[in-house]
mmCIF file of C-alpha atoms in Angstrom:
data_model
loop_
_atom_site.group_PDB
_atom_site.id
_atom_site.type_symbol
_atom_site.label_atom_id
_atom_site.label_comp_id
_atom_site.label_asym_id
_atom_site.label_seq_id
_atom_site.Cartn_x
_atom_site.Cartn_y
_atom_site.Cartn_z
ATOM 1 C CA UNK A 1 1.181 14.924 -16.233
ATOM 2 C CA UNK A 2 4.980 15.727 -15.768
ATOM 3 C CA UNK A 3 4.140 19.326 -14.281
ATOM 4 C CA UNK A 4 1.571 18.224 -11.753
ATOM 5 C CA UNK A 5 2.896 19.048 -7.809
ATOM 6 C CA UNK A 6 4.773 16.412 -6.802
ATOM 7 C CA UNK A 7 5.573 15.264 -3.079
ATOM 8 C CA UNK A 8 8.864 15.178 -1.620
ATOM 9 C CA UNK A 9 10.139 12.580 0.719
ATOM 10 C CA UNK A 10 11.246 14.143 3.860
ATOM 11 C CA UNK A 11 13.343 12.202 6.706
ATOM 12 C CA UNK A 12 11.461 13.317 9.594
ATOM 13 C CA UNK A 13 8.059 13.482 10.580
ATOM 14 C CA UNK A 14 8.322 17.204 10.819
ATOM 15 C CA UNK A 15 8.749 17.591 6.942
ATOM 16 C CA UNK A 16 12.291 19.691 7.820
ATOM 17 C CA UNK A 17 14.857 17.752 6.686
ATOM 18 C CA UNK A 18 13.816 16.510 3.084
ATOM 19 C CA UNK A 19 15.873 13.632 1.597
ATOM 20 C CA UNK A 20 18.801 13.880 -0.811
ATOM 21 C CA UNK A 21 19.431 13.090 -4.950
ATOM 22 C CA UNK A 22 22.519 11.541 -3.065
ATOM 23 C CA UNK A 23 20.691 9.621 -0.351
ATOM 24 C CA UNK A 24 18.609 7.372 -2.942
ATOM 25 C CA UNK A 25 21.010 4.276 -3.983
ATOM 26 C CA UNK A 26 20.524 2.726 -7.544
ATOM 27 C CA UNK A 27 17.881 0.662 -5.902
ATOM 28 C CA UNK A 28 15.440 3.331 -4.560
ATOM 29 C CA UNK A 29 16.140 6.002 -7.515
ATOM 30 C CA UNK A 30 13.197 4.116 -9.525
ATOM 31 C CA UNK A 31 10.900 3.437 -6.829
ATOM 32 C CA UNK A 32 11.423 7.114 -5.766
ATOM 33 C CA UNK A 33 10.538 8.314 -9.671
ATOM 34 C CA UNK A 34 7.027 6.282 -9.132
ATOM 35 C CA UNK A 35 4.298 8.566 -8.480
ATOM 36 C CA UNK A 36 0.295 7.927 -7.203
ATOM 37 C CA UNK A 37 -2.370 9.136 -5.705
ATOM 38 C CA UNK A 38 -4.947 7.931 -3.191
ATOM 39 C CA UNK A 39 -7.406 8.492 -6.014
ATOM 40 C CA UNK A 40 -5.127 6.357 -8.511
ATOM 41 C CA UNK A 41 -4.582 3.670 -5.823
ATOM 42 C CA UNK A 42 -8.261 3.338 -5.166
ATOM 43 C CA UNK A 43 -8.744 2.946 -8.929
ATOM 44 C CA UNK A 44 -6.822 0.301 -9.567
ATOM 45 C CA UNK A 45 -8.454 -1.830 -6.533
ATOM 46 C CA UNK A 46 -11.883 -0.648 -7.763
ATOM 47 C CA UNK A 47 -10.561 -2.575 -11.682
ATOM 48 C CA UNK A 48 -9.319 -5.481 -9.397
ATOM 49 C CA UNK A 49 -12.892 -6.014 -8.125
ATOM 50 C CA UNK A 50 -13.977 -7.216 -11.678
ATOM 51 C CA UNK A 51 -12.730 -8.409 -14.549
ATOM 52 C CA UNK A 52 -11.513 -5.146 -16.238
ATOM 53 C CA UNK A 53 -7.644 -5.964 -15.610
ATOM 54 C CA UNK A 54 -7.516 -9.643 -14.659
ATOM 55 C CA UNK A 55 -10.206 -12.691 -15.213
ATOM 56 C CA UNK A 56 -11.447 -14.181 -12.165
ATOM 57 C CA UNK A 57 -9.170 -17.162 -12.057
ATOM 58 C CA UNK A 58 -5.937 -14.887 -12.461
ATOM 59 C CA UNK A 59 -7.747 -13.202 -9.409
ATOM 60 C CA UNK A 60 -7.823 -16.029 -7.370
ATOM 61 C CA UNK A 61 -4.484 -17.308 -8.067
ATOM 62 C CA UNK A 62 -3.539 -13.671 -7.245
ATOM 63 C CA UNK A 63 -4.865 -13.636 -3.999
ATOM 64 C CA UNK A 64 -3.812 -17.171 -2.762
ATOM 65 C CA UNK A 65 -1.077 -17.428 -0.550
ATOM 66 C CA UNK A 66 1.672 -20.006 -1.909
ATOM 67 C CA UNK A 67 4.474 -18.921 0.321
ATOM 68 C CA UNK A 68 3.577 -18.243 4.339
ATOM 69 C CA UNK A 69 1.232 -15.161 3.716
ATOM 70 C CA UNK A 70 2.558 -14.650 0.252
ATOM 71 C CA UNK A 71 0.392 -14.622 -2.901
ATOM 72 C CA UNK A 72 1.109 -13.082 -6.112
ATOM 73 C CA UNK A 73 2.402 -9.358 -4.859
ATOM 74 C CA UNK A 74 0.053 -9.658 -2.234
ATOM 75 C CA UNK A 75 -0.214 -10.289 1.150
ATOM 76 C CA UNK A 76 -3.023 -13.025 1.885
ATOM 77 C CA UNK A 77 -4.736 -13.164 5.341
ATOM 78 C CA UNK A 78 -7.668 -13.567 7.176
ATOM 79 C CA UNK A 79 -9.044 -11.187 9.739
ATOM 80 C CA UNK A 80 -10.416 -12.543 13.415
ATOM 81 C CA UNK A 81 -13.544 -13.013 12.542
ATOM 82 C CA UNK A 82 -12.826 -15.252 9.361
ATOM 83 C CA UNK A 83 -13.284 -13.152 5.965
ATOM 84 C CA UNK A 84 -10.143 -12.782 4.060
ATOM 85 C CA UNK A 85 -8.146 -9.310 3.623
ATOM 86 C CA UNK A 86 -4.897 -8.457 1.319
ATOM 87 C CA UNK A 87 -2.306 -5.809 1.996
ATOM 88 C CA UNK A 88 0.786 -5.072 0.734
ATOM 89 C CA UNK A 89 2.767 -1.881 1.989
ATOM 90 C CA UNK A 90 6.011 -0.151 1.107
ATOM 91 C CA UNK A 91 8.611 2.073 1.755
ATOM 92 C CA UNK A 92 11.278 4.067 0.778
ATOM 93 C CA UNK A 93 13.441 6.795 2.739
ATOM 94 C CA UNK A 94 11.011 9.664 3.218
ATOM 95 C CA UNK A 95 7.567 7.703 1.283
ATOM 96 C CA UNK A 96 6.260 4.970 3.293
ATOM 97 C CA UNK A 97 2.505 3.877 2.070
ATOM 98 C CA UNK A 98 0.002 0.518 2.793
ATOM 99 C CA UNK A 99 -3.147 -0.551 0.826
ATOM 100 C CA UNK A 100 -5.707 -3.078 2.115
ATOM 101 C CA UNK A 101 -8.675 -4.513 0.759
ATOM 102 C CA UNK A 102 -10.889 -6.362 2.530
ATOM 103 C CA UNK A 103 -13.468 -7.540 -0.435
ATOM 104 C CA UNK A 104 -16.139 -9.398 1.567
ATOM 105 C CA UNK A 105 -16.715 -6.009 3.609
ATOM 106 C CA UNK A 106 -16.485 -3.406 0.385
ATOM 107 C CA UNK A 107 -13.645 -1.862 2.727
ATOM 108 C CA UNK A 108 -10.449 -0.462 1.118
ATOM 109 C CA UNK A 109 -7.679 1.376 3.058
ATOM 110 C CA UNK A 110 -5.311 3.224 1.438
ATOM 111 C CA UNK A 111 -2.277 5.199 3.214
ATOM 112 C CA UNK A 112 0.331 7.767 1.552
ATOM 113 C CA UNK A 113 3.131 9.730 3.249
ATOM 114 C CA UNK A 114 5.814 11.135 2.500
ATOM 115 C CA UNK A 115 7.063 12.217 6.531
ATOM 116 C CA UNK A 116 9.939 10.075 8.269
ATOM 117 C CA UNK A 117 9.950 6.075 8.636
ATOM 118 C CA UNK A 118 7.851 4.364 10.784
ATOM 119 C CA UNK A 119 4.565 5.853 10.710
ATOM 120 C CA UNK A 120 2.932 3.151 8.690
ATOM 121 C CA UNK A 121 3.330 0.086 10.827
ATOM 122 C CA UNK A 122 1.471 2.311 13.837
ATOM 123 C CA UNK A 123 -1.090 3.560 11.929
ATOM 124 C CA UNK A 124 -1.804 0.449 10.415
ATOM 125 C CA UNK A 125 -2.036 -1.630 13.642
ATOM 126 C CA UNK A 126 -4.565 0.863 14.872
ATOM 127 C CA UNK A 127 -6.597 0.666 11.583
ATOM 128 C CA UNK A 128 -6.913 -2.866 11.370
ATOM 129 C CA UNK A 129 -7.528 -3.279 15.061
ATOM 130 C CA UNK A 130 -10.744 -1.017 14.655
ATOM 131 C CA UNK A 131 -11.778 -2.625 11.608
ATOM 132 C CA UNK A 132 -11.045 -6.653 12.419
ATOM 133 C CA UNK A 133 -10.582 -6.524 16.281
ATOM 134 C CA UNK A 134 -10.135 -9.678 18.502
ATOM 135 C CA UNK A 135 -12.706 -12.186 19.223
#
């Protein structure tokens, strides 16, 4: 819907300085027209779960890391205590966002913001720490 509210990236945590037209170089402009929700990101991990968007085997080769930690726009790890969890986050001046699943557990975390950079590292140190900590 092209006249629901839309968020605004903002440089600062604050939400006082909000970033520019000018600031976003050819290679941001599209990433900055891309819009989602929580609701629409839990969605589409909820249709990953079966086979409503991708067979099984184009799941697993999905989630299989090929390259380091790298699968197929994925990252592919395993928590401390041995079940496997994918993430992939992403930012752009004034958005910054994470999602991880962590299938074995029925646990999905999804993060959206639109304050300054820098947030989503923290945050998601803390999360993960709480839900896979150390042995």
């Amino acid at each position: 819907d092209d006249d629901a509210p839309r968020a605004h990236g903002y440089r600062d945590e604050n939400a006082r300085t909000p970033i520019s037209d000018d600031e976003l170089t050819w290679g941001r402009r599209g990433a900055g027209g891309m819009r989602s929700t929580v609701r629409d990101l839990y969605r589409w991990e909820l249709a990953l779960r079966n086979d409503a968007v991708l067979s099984a085997a184009a799941r697993d080769k999905m989630f299989t890391a090929y390259h380091g930690d790298e699968g197929y726009g994925w990252h592919v790890a395993t928590t401390n205590h041995g079940t496997p969890f994918h993430h992939r986050g992403c930012g752009s001046p004034g958005f910054e966002g994470q999602l991880a699943r962590y299938p074995e557990d029925g646990i999905t975390v999804i993060l959206l913001c639109n304050g300054g950079r820098g947030w989503r590292r923290k945050v998601w140190a803390g999360i993960q720490e709480r839900l896979a900590p150390g042995p």
